[in-house]
Coordinates of C-alpha atoms in Angstrom, one line a residue:
X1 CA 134.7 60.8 184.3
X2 CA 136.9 63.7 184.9
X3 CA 137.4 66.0 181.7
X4 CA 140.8 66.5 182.3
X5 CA 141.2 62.9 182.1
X6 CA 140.7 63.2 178.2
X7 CA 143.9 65.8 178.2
X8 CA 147.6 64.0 177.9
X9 CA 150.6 64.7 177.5
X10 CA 152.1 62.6 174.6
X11 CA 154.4 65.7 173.2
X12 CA 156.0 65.4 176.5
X13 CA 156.2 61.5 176.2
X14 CA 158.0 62.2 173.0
X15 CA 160.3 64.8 174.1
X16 CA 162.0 62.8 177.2
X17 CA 162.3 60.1 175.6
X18 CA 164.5 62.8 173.0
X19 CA 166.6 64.0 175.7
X20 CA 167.3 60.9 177.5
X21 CA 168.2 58.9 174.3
X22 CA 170.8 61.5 173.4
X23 CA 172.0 61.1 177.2
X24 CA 172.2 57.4 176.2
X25 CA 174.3 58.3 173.3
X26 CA 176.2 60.7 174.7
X27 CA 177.2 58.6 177.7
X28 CA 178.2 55.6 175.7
X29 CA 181.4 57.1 173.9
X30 CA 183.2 58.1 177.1
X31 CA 186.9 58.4 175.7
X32 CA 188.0 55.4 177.5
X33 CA 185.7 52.9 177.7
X34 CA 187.2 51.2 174.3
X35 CA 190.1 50.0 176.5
X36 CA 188.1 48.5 179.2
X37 CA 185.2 46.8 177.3
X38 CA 183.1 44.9 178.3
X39 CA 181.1 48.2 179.9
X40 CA 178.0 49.2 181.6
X41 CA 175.9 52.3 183.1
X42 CA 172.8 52.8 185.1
X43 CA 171.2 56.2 185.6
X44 CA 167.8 57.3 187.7
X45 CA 165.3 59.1 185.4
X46 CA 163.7 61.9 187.1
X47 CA 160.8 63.7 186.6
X48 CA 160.5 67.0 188.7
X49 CA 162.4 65.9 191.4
X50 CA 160.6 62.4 191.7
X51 CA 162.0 59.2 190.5
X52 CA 160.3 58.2 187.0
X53 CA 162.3 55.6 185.7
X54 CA 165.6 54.2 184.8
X55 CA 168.0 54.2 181.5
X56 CA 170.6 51.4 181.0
X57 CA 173.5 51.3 178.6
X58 CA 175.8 48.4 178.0
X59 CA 178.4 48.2 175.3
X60 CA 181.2 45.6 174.3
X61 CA 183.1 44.6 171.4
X62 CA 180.9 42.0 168.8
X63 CA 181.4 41.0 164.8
X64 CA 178.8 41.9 163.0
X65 CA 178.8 40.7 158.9
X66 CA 182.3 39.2 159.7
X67 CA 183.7 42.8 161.0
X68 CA 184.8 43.4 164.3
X69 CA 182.1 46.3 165.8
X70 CA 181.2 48.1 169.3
X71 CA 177.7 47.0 170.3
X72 CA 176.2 49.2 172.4
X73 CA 172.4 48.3 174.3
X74 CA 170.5 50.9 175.9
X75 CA 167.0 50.7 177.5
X76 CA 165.1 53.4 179.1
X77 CA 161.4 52.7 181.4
X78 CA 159.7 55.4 182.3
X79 CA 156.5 55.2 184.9
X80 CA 154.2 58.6 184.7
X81 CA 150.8 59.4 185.9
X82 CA 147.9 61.3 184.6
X83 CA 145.4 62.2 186.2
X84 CA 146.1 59.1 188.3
X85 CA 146.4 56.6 185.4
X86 CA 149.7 55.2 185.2
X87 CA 151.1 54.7 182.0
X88 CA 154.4 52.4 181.5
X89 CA 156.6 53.2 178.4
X90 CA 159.8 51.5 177.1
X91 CA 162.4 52.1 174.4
X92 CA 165.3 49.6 173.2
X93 CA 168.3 50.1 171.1
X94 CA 170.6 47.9 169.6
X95 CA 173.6 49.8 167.5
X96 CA 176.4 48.6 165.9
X97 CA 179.2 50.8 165.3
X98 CA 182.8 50.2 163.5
X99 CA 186.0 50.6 164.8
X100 CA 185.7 54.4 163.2
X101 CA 182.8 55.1 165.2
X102 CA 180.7 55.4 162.6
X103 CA 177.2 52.9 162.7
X104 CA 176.4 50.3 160.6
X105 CA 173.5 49.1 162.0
X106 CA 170.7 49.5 165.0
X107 CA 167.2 48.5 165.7
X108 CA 165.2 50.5 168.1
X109 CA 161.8 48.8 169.7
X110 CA 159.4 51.4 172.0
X111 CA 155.8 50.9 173.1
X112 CA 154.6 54.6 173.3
X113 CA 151.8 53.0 170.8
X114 CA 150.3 50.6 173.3
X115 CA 151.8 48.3 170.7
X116 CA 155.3 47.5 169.6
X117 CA 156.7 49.9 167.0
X118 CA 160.1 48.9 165.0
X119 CA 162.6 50.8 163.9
X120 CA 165.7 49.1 161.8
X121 CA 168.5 51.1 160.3
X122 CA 171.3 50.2 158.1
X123 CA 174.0 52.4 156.6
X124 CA 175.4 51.2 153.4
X125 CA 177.7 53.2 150.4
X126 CA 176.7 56.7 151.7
X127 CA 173.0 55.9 152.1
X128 CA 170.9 55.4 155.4
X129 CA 168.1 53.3 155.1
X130 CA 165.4 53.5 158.0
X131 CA 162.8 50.6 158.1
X132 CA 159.6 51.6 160.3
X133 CA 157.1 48.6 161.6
X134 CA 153.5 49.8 163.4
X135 CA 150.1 48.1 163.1
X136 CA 151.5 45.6 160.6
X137 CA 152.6 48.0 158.0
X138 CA 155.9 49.0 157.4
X139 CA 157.4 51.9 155.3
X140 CA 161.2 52.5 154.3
X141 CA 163.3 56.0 153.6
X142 CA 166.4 56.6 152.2
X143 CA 168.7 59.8 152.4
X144 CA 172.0 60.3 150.9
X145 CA 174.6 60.7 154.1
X146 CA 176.2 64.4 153.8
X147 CA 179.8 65.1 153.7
X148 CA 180.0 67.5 156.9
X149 CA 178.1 65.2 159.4
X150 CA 179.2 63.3 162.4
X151 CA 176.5 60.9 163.8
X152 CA 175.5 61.2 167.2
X153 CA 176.9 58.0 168.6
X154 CA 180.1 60.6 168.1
X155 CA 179.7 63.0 170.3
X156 CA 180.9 62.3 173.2
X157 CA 183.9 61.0 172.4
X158 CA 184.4 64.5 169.9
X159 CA 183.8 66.6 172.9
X160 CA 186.5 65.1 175.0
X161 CA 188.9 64.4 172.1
X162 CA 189.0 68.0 171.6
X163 CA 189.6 68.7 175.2
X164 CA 187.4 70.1 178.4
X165 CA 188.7 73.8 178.5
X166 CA 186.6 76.2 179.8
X167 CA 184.7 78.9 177.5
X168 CA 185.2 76.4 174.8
X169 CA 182.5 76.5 172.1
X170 CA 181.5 75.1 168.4
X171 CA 178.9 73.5 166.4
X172 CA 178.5 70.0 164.4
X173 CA 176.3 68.8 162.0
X174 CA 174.7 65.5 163.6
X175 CA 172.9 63.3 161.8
X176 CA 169.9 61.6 164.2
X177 CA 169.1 58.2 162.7
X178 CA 165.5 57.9 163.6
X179 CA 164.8 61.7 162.1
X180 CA 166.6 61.1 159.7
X181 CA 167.9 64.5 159.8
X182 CA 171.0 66.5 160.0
X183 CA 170.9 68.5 163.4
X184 CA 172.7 71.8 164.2
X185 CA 174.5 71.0 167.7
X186 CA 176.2 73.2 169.8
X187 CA 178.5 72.3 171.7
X188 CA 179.6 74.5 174.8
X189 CA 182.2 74.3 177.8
X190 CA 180.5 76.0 180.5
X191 CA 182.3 75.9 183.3
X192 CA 183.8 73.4 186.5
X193 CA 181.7 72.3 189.0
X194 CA 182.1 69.7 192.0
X195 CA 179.2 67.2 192.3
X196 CA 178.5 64.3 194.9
X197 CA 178.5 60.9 194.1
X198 CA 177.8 59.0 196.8
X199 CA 178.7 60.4 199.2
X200 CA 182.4 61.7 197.4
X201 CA 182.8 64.8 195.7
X202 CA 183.4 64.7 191.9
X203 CA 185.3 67.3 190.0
X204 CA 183.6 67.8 186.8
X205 CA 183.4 69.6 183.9
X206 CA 180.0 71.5 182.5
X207 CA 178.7 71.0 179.1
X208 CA 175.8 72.7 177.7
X209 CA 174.1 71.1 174.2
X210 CA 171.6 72.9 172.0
X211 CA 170.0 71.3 169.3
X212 CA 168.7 73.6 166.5
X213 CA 165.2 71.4 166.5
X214 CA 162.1 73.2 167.9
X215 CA 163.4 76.2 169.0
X216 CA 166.4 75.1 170.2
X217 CA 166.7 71.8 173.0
X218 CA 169.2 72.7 175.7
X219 CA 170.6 70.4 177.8
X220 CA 173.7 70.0 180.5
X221 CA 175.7 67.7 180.9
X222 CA 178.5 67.1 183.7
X223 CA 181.3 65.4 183.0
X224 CA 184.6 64.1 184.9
X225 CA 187.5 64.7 182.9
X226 CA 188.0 60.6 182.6
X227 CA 184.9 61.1 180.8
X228 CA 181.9 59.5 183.3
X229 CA 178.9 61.3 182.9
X230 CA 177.5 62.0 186.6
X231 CA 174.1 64.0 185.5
X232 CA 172.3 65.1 182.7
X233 CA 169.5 67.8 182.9
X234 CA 166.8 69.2 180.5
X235 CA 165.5 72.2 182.9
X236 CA 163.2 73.6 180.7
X237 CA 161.2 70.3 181.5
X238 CA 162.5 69.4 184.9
X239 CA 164.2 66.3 183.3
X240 CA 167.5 64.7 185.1
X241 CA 169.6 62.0 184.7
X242 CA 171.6 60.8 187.6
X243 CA 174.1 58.3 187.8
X244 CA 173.3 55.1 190.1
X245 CA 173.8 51.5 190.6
X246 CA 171.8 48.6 189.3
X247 CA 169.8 48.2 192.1
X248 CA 168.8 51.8 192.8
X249 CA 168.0 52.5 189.2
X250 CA 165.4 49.3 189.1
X251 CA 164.2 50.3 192.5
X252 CA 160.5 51.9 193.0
X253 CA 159.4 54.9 191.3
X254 CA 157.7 57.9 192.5
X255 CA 154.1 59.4 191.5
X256 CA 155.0 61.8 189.1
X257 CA 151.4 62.7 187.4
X258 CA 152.1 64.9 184.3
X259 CA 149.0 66.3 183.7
X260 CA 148.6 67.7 187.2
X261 CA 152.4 69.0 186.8
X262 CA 152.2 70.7 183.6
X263 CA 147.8 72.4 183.6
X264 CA 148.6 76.2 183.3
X265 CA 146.2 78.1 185.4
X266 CA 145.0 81.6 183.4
X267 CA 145.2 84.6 185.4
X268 CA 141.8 87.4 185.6
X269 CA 138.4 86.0 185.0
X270 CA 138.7 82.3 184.2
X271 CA 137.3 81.2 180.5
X272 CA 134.3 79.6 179.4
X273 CA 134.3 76.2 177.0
X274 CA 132.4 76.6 174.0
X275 CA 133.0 80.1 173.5
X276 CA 133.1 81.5 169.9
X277 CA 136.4 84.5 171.2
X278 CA 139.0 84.8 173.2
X279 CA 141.3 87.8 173.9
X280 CA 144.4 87.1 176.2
X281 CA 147.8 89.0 177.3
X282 CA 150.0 85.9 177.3
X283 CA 153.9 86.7 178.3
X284 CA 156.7 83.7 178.0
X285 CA 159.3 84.3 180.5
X286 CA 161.7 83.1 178.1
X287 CA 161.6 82.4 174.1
X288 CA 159.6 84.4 171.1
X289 CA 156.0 84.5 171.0
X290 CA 156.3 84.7 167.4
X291 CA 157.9 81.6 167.5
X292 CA 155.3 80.1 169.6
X293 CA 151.8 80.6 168.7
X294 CA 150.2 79.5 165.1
X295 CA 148.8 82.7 163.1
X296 CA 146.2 81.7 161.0
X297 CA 142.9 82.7 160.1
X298 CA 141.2 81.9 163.7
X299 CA 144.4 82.9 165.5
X300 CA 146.3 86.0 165.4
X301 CA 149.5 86.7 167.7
X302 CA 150.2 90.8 168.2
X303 CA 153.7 91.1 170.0
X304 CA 154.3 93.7 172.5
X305 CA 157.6 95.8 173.0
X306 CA 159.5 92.5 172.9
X307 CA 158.5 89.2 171.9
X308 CA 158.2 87.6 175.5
X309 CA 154.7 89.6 175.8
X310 CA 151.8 89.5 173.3
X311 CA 148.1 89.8 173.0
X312 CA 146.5 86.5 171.6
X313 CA 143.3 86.8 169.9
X314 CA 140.6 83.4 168.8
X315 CA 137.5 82.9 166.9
X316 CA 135.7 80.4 165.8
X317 CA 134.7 81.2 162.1
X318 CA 132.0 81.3 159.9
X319 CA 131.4 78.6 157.6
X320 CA 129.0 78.3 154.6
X321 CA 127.9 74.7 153.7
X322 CA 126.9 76.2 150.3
X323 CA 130.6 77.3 149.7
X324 CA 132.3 73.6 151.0
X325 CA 133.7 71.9 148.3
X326 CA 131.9 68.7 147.1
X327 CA 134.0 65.2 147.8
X328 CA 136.2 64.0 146.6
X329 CA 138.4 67.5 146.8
X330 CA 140.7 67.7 143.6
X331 CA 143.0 69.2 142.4
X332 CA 143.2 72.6 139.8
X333 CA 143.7 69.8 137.1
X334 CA 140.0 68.0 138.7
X335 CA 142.1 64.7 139.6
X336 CA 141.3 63.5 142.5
X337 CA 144.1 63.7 145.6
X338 CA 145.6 60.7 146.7
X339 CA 145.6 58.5 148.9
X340 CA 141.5 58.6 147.9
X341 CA 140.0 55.8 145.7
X342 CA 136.5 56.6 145.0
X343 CA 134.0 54.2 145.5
X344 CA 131.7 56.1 143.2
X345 CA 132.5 58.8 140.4
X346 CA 132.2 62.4 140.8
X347 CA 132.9 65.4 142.6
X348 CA 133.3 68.6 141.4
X349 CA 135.8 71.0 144.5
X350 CA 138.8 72.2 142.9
X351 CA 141.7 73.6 145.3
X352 CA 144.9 74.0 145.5
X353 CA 146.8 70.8 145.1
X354 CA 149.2 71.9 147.6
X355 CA 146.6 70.3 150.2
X356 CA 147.5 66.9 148.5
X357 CA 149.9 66.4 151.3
X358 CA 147.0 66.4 153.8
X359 CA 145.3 63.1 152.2
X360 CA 148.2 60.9 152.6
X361 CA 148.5 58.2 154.9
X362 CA 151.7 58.2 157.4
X363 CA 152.7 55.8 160.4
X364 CA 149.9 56.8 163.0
X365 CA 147.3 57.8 160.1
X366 CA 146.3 54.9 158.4
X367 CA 143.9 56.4 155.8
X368 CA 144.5 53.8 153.0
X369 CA 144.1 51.1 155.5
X370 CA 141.2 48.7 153.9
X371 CA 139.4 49.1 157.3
X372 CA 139.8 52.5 157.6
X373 CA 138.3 53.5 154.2
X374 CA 135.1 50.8 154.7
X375 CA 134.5 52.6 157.6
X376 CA 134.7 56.2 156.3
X377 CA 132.7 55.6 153.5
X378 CA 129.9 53.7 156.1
X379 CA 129.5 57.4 157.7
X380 CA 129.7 59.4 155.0
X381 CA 127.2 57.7 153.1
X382 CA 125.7 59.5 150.2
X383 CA 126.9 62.8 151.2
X384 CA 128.9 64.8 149.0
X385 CA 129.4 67.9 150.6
X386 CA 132.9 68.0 152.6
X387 CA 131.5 70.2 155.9
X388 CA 128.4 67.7 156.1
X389 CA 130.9 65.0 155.7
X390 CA 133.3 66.6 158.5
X391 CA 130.5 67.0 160.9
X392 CA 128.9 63.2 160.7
X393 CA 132.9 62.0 160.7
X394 CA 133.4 63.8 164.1
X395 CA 130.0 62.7 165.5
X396 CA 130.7 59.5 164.9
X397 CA 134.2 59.6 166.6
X398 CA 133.1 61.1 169.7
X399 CA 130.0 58.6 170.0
X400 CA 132.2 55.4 169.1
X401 CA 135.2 56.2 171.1
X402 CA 133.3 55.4 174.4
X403 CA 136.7 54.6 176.5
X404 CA 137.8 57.8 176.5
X405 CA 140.8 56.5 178.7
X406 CA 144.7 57.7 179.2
X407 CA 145.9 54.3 178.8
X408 CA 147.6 54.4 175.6
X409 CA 150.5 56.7 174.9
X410 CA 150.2 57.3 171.2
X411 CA 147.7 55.3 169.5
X412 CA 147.1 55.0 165.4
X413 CA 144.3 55.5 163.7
X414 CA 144.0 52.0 162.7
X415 CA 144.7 50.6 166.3
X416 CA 141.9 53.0 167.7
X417 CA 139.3 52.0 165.4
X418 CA 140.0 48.4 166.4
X419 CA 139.6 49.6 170.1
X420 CA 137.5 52.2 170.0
X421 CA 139.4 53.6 173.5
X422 CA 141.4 56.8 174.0
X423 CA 142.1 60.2 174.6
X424 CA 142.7 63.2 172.7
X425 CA 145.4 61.6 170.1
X426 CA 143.5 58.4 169.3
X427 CA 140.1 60.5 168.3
X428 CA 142.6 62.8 166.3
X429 CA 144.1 60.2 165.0
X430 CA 141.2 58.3 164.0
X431 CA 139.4 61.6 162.4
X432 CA 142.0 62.2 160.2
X433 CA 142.2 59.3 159.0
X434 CA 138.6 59.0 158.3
X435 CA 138.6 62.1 156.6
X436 CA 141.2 61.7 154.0
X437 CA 139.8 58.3 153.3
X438 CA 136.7 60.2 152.4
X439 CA 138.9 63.1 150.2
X440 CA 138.6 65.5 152.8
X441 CA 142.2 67.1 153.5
X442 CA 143.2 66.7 157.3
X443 CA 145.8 68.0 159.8
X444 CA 146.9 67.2 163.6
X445 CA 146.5 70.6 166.1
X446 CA 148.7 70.6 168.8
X447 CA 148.0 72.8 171.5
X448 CA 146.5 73.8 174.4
X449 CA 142.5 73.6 175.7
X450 CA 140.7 75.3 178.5
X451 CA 138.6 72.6 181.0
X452 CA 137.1 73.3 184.2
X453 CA 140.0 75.4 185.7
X454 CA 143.7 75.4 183.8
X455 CA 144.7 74.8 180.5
X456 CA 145.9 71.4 179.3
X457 CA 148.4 70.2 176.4
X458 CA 145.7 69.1 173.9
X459 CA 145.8 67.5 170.4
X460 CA 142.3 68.1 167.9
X461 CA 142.2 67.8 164.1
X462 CA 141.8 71.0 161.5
X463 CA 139.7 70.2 158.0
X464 CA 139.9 72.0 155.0
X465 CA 136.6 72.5 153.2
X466 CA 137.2 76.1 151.5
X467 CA 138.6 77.1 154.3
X468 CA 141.1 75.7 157.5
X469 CA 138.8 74.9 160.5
X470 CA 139.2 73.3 163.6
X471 CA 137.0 70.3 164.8
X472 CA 137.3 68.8 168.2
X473 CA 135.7 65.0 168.5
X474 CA 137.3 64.2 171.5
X475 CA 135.1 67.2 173.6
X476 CA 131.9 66.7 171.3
X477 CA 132.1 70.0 169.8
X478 CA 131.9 70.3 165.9
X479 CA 134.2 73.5 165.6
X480 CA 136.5 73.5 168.6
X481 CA 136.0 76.4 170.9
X482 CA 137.7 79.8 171.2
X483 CA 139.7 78.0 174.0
X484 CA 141.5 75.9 171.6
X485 CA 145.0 77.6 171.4
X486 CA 147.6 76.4 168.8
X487 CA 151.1 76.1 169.4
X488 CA 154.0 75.7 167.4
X489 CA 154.8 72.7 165.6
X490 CA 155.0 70.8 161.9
X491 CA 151.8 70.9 159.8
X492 CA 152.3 67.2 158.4
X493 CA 152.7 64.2 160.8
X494 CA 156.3 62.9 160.4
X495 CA 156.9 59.1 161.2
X496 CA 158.2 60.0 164.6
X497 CA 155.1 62.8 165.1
X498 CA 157.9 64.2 167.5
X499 CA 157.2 67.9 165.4
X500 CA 153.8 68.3 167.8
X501 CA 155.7 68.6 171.0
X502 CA 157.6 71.6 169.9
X503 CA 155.1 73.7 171.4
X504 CA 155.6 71.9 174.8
X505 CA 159.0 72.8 174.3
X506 CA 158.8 76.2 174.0
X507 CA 156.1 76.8 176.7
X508 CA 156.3 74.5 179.6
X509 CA 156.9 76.2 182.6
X510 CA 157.3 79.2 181.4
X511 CA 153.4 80.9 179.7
X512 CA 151.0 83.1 181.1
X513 CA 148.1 83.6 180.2
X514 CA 145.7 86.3 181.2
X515 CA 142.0 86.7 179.9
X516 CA 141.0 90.1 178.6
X517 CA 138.2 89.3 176.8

């Protein structure tokens, strides 16, 4: 087995299918489709100039709770490779939308689990609700709709009720139903442009969207002023969207392997694995370096003159078994953290109970899951001390996860302890969950990971026990190398996990990196 074929590219996963849903939505609410319903698009997905798949929208007028509605279906497929595996992944969404344009209802079905994950919303008296289905288990949310929000199903009928004039530029609040978050949108008039569409030549207009998420995700549109949406394109990822019939957008796809498309090769004297530091002069030829890397204890970012150009520094650290906190970790007030349920009494580490959020169980990290917990408690044994604990819990993961495969585009911990198959997500995943089952507070990496010659978009697990450290069961190594670079991106797995591609985002095709040292 190749090593690289442990590295994926699931942040990337995550991201296209971002961009190409809000091409979807954007598509849909072309001004005069309400006057010609029913209505229908097809558009190529490509992937770095190589066909990767197809989206479909179809929309028409439907009652829905005894009130007439707009119904709008999209589907998006997208084929990819890595390192010669091909992996299949699918989205669905039904929406429902009033004669105000504002939704009532949708349910959105993707695979990017290996397994069917559900996502209902409903939007009732100023609420949205969001219902999320994975592994069996579902969990709800609730948020209180803002005043100043439009929802994204809106905008492209805002941008051409306002009119296509050149230099144009402003900003909305849009509210994404599956983040369940208001987003910061910009909306800007770029220019005129003439496209070909088979074979004719389209006058259009050019729209540029930036979303303030992750640094800021740009994308272009162009659009003919009755409102047909010719191409999309998120360059910063080599992403398009091109308009096409039925038959061409379910045609063949191309070899488009992700992980061979996206391996950064270093510049100077090529790394070692398993080294303990690693000095580098890493330049971004476009974004903030501050904005990029994670400082923590094993990492520091200097910035040079501007913040396009840096010097990276990371070290493995010391760690004391004497000064690891005994299990279960507790609070100042000695109670222990949820979502732990001790199967015997005692432990005596005391930290700060903001690390409670780092022992909960979310939609891919199962720790309260009955089989999770069993299984936790089977390694751990006897052992009290939260570094011994760490070590056997990521001993264990490497050894049992004998499939180290690409096959599955974002596993759960409970899925991957049933399968025992996987790559760099699934053992995260997996160790995670293990360890806050045990008491020991947990945290996805998202980064990047040096491997024979380039490095690869990586995920690994970090563990407190006195102090943050990174482990790494997917290589076999108990404290990731000096090669384990972190990147941007949230600290707590949402129910979308679509935080850990921000550092994809800010650093595809466009780092360096140089060894010094």
């Amino acid at each position: 087995m190749q090593i690289e074929g442990m590295m994926k590219l699931d942040q990337f996963m995550n991201q296209t299918f971002l961009f190409c849903f809000l091409f979807i939505i954007i598509n849909t609410m072309e001004f005069n489709y309400f006057y010609k319903l029913p209505q229908e698009d097809w558009m190529n997905l490509m992937i770095m100039g190589i066909k990767a798949g197809y989206a479909h929208v179809f929309m028409d007028k439907a009652e829905y709770n005894g009130e007439e509605m707009i119904k709008i279906r999209s589907e998006m497929m997208i084929a990819l490779k890595r390192s010669g595996l091909l992996l299949q992944l699918s989205k669905t969404k039904e929406a429902y939308l009033g004669m105000d344009l504002l939704p009532r209802h949708f349910i959105s079905t993707s695979n990017e689990t290996g397994e069917d994950k559900l996502v209902e919303g409903k939007i009732e008296n100023g609420t949205v609700t969001l219902r999320t289905t994975l592994s069996g288990k579902t969990t709800v949310e609730s948020k209180a709709i803002p005043t100043d929000i439009v929802f994204e199903e809106m905008l492209g009928f805002i941008a051409l009720s306002r009119g296509l004039k050149v230099g144009d530029q402003y900003d909305l609040n849009v509210f994404n139903l599956e983040l369940l978050e208001p987003v910061k949108t910009t909306v800007a008039v770029a220019g005129e442009d003439v496209i070909d569409y088979n074979g004719e030549q389209k006058k259009v207009f050019v729209l540029d969207y930036t979303l303030d998420l992750m640094g800021g995700i740009q994308s272009r549109e162009w659009l003919g002023p009755d409102g047909t949406t010719y191409k999309m394109a998120m360059g910063a990822m080599g992403i398009e969207m091109l308009r096409t019939d039925k038959q061409t957008a379910l045609g063949e796809v191309g070899d488009v392997d992700v992980i061979i498309n996206t391996k950064i090769f270093p510049q100077g004297e090529q790394p070692e694995s398993g080294s303990d530091y690693f000095k580098a002069r890493v330049t971004l030829s476009s974004g903030d370096l501050s904005q990029t890397f994670m400082n923590t204890e094993r990492q520091k970012i200097s910035l040079g003159p501007d913040a396009k150009t840096g010097i990276l520094e990371v070290r493995t650290l010391a760690i004391s078994e004497q000064s690891a906190p005994s299990l279960p970790i507790t609070d100042r007030r000695n109670n222990p953290l949820p979502p732990f349920i001790p199967l015997n009494k005692g432990g005596q580490g005391v930290v700060n109970g903001e690390l409670s959020e780092f022992l909960k169980t979310t939609m891919y990290v199962q720790a309260d899951d009955e089989s999770i917990r069993k299984q936790a408690h089977k390694i751990v044994s006897s052992e009290t001390n939260s570094w011994k604990a760490a070590m056997l819990i990521c001993k264990w993961v490497h050894d049992k996860i004998w499939n180290k495969n690409l096959k599955v585009g974002f596993g759960s911990a409970k899925q991957t302890l049933a399968s025992l198959e996987g790559d760099c997500t699934e053992h995260t995943v997996l160790f995670i969950a293990l360890a806050r089952a045990v008491g020991i507070p947990s945290r996805i990496c998202a980064g990047l990971v040096y491997q024979r010659d380039a490095f690869y978009y990586h995920f690994w697990p970090e563990v407190y026990v006195g102090k943050w450290v990174s482990m790494e069961p997917t290589l076999g190594q108990i404290q990731a190398d000096a090669t384990h670079i972190q990147l941007a991106g949230g600290k707590l797995e949402s129910e979308s996990a679509l935080e850990f591609g921000e550092g994809v985002l800010r650093t595809l095709n466009r780092l360096q990196i140089e060894r010094m040292q």
